[in-house]
Short mmCIF file of C-alpha atoms and ligand atoms in Angstrom, two decimals:
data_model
loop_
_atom_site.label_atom_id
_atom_site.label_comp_id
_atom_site.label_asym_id
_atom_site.label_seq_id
_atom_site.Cartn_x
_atom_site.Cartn_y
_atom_site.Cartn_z
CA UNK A 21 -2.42 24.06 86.85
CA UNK A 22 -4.33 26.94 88.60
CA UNK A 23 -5.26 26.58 92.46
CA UNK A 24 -8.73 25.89 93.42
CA UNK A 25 -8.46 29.30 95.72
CA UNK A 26 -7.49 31.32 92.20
CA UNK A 27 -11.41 31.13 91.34
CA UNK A 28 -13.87 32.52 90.46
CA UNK A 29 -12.51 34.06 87.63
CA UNK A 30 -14.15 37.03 85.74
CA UNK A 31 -13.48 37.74 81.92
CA UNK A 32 -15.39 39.01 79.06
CA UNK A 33 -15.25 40.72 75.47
CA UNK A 34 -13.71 43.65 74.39
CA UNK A 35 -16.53 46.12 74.56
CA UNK A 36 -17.68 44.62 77.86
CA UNK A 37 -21.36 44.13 76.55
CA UNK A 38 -20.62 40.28 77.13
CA UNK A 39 -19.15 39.26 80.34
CA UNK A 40 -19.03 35.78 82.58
CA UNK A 41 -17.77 33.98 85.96
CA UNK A 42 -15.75 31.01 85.58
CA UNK A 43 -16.86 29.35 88.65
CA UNK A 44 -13.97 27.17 89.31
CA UNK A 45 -10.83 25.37 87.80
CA UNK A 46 -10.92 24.25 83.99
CA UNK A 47 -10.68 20.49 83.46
CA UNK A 48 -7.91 21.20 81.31
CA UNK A 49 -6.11 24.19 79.45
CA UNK A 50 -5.36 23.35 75.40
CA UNK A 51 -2.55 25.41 74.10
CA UNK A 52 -3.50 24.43 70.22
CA UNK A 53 -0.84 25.12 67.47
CA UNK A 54 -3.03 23.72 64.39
CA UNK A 55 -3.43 25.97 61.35
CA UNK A 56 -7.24 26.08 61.80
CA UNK A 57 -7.00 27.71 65.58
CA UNK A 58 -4.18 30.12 63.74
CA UNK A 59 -6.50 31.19 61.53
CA UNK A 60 -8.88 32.01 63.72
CA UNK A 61 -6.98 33.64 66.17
CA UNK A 62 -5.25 35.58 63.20
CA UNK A 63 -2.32 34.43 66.20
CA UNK A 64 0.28 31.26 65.90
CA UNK A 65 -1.93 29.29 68.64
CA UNK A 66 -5.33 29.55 70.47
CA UNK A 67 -5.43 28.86 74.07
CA UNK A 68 -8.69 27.00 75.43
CA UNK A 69 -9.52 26.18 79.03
CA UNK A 70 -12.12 23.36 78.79
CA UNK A 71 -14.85 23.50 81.45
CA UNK A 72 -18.74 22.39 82.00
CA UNK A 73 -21.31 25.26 80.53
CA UNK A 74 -22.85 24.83 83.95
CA UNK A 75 -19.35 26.16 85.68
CA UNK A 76 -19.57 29.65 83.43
CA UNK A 77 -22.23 32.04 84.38
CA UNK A 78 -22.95 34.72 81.94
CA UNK A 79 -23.15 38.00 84.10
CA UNK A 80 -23.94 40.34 81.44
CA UNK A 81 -25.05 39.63 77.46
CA UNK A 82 -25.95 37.27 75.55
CA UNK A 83 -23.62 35.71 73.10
CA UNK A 84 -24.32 35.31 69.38
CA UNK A 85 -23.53 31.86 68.43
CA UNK A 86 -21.92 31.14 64.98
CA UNK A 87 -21.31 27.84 63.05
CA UNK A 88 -17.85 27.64 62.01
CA UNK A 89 -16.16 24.78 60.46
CA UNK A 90 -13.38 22.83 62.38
CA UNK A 91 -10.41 20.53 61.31
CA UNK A 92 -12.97 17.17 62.24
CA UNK A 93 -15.32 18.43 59.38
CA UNK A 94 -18.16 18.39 62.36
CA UNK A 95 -17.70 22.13 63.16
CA UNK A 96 -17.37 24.01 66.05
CA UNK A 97 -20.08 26.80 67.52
CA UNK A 98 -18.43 30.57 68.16
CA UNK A 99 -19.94 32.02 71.41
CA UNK A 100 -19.13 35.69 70.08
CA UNK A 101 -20.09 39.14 71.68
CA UNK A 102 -22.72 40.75 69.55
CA UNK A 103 -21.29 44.35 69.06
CA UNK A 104 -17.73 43.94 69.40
CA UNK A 105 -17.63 40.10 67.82
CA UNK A 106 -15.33 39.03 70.04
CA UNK A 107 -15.07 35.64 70.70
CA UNK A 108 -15.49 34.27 74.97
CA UNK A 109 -15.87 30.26 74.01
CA UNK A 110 -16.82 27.80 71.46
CA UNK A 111 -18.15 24.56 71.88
CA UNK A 112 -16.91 21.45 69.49
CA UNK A 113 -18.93 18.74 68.20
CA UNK A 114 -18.08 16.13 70.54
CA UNK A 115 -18.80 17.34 73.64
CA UNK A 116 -21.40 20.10 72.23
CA UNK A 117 -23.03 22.61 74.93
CA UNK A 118 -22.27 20.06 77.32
CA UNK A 119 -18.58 21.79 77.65
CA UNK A 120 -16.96 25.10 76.86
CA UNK A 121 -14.15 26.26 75.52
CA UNK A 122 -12.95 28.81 77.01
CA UNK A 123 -10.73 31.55 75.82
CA UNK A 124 -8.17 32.54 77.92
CA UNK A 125 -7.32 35.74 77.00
CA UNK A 126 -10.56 36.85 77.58
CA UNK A 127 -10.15 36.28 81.17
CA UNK A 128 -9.05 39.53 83.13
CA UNK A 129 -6.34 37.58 84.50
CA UNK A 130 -5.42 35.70 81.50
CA UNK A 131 -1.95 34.49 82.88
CA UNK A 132 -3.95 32.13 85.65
CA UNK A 133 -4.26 29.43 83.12
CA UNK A 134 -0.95 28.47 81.51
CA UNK A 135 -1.49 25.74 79.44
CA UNK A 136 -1.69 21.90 80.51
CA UNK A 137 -0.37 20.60 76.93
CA UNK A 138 0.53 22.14 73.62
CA UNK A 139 -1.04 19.96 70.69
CA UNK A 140 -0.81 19.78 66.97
CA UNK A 141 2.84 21.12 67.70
CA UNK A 142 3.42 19.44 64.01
CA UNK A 143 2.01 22.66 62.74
CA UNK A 144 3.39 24.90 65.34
CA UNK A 145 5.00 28.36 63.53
CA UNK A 146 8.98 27.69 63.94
CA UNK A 147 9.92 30.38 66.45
CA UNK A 148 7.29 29.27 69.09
CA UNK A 149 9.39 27.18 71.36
CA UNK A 150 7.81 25.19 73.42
CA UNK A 151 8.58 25.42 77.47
CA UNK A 152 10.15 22.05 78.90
CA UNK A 153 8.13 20.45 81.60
CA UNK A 154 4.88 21.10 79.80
CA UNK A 155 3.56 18.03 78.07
CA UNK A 156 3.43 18.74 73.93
CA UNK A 157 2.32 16.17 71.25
CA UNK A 158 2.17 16.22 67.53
CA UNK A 159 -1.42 16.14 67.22
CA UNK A 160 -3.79 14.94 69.90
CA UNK A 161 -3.26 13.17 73.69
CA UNK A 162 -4.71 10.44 75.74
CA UNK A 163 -7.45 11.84 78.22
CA UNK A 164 -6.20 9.32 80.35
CA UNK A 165 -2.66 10.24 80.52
CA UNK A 166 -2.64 13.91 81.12
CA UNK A 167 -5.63 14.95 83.03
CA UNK A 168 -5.76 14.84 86.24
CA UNK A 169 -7.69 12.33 88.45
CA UNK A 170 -9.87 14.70 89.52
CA UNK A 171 -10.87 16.78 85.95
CA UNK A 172 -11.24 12.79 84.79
CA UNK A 173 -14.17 12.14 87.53
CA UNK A 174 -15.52 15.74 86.38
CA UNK A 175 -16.22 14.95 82.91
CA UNK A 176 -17.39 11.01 84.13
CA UNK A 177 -19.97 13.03 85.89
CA UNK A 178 -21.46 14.84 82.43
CA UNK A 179 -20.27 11.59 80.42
CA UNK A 180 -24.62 10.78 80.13
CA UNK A 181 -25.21 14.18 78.76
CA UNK A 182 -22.40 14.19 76.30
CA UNK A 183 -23.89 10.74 75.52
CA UNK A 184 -27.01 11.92 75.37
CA UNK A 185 -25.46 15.00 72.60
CA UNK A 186 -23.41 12.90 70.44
CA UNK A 187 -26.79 10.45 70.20
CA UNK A 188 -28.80 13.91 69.12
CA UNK A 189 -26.01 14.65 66.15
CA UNK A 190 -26.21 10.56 65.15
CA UNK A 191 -29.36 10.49 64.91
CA UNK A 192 -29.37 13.63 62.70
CA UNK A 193 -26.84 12.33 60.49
CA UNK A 194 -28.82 8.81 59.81
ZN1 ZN B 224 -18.30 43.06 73.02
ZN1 ZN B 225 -6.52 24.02 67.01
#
């Protein structure tokens, strides 16, 4: 994992139009081998540092948000530059705005944030071999067994406001 002293971190789109501060740490970094994240990538994986929307501050832009679908069928929001359509972060259902998803190559210094676990390594491409002594699973992880005490108290924190999301989306659904 990155040190606390490594932030804040500056990254931003390809044109520069968009860019942001990630104020400190990531609760976690997903490296994600499923097809979907391939796809959208147009790469073999897509590499996501999860972190509250209050711990990114845009410095300069304003993303375009697009609805994409996602593996869960509940679709995931694109936070995309709107010249150069690169993508910064994307938010999933569960969570929603309450947490970001990062992308880590968009971060100046992109190699700060190796990954915390590989997942969906079921559908990794062959050749990608996976380092030893970083956790990897099939498909998805326990919270509880891989983060650390400290990103687990973080998201505790902003548990009532992804409550208060996934109660929006129910209540739309019913
Ligand atoms: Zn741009
Ligand atoms: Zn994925």
């Amino acid at each position: 994992m990155a040190a606390a002293s490594d932030f804040p971190l500056e990254g931003g789109c390809t044109c520069r139009h968009i860019r942001y501060r990630m104020e400190s740490e990531p609760l976690f970094v997903h490296c994600c081998h499923c097809r979907w994240c391939q796809r959208e990538t147009g790469a073999s994986f897509a590499l996501n540092a999860m972190i509250e929307a209050d711990r990114v501050t845009l410095l300069a832009g304003e993303p375009e948000l697009v609805d994409t679908p996602s593996a869960s069928g509940m679709g995931q929001r694109i936070a995309r530059c709107p010249k150069c359509r690169v993508a910064v972060w994307s938010n999933y259902a569960g969570a929603g705005p309450v947490v970001r998803f990062v992308r880590v190559g968009t971060l100046d210094e992109p190699d700060r944030l190796p990954p915390d676990v590989h997942i969906f390594t079921a559908s990794k491409q062959p050749w990608v071999l996976i380092p030893p002594g970083t956790p990897s699973v099939p498909e998805y992880y326990e919270r509880e067994k891989l983060w650390p005490a400290e990103s687990l108290a973080r998201r505790q924190a902003i548990l009532p406001q992804i409550e208060a999301h996934q109660a929006t989306l129910r209540k739309r659904r019913d």
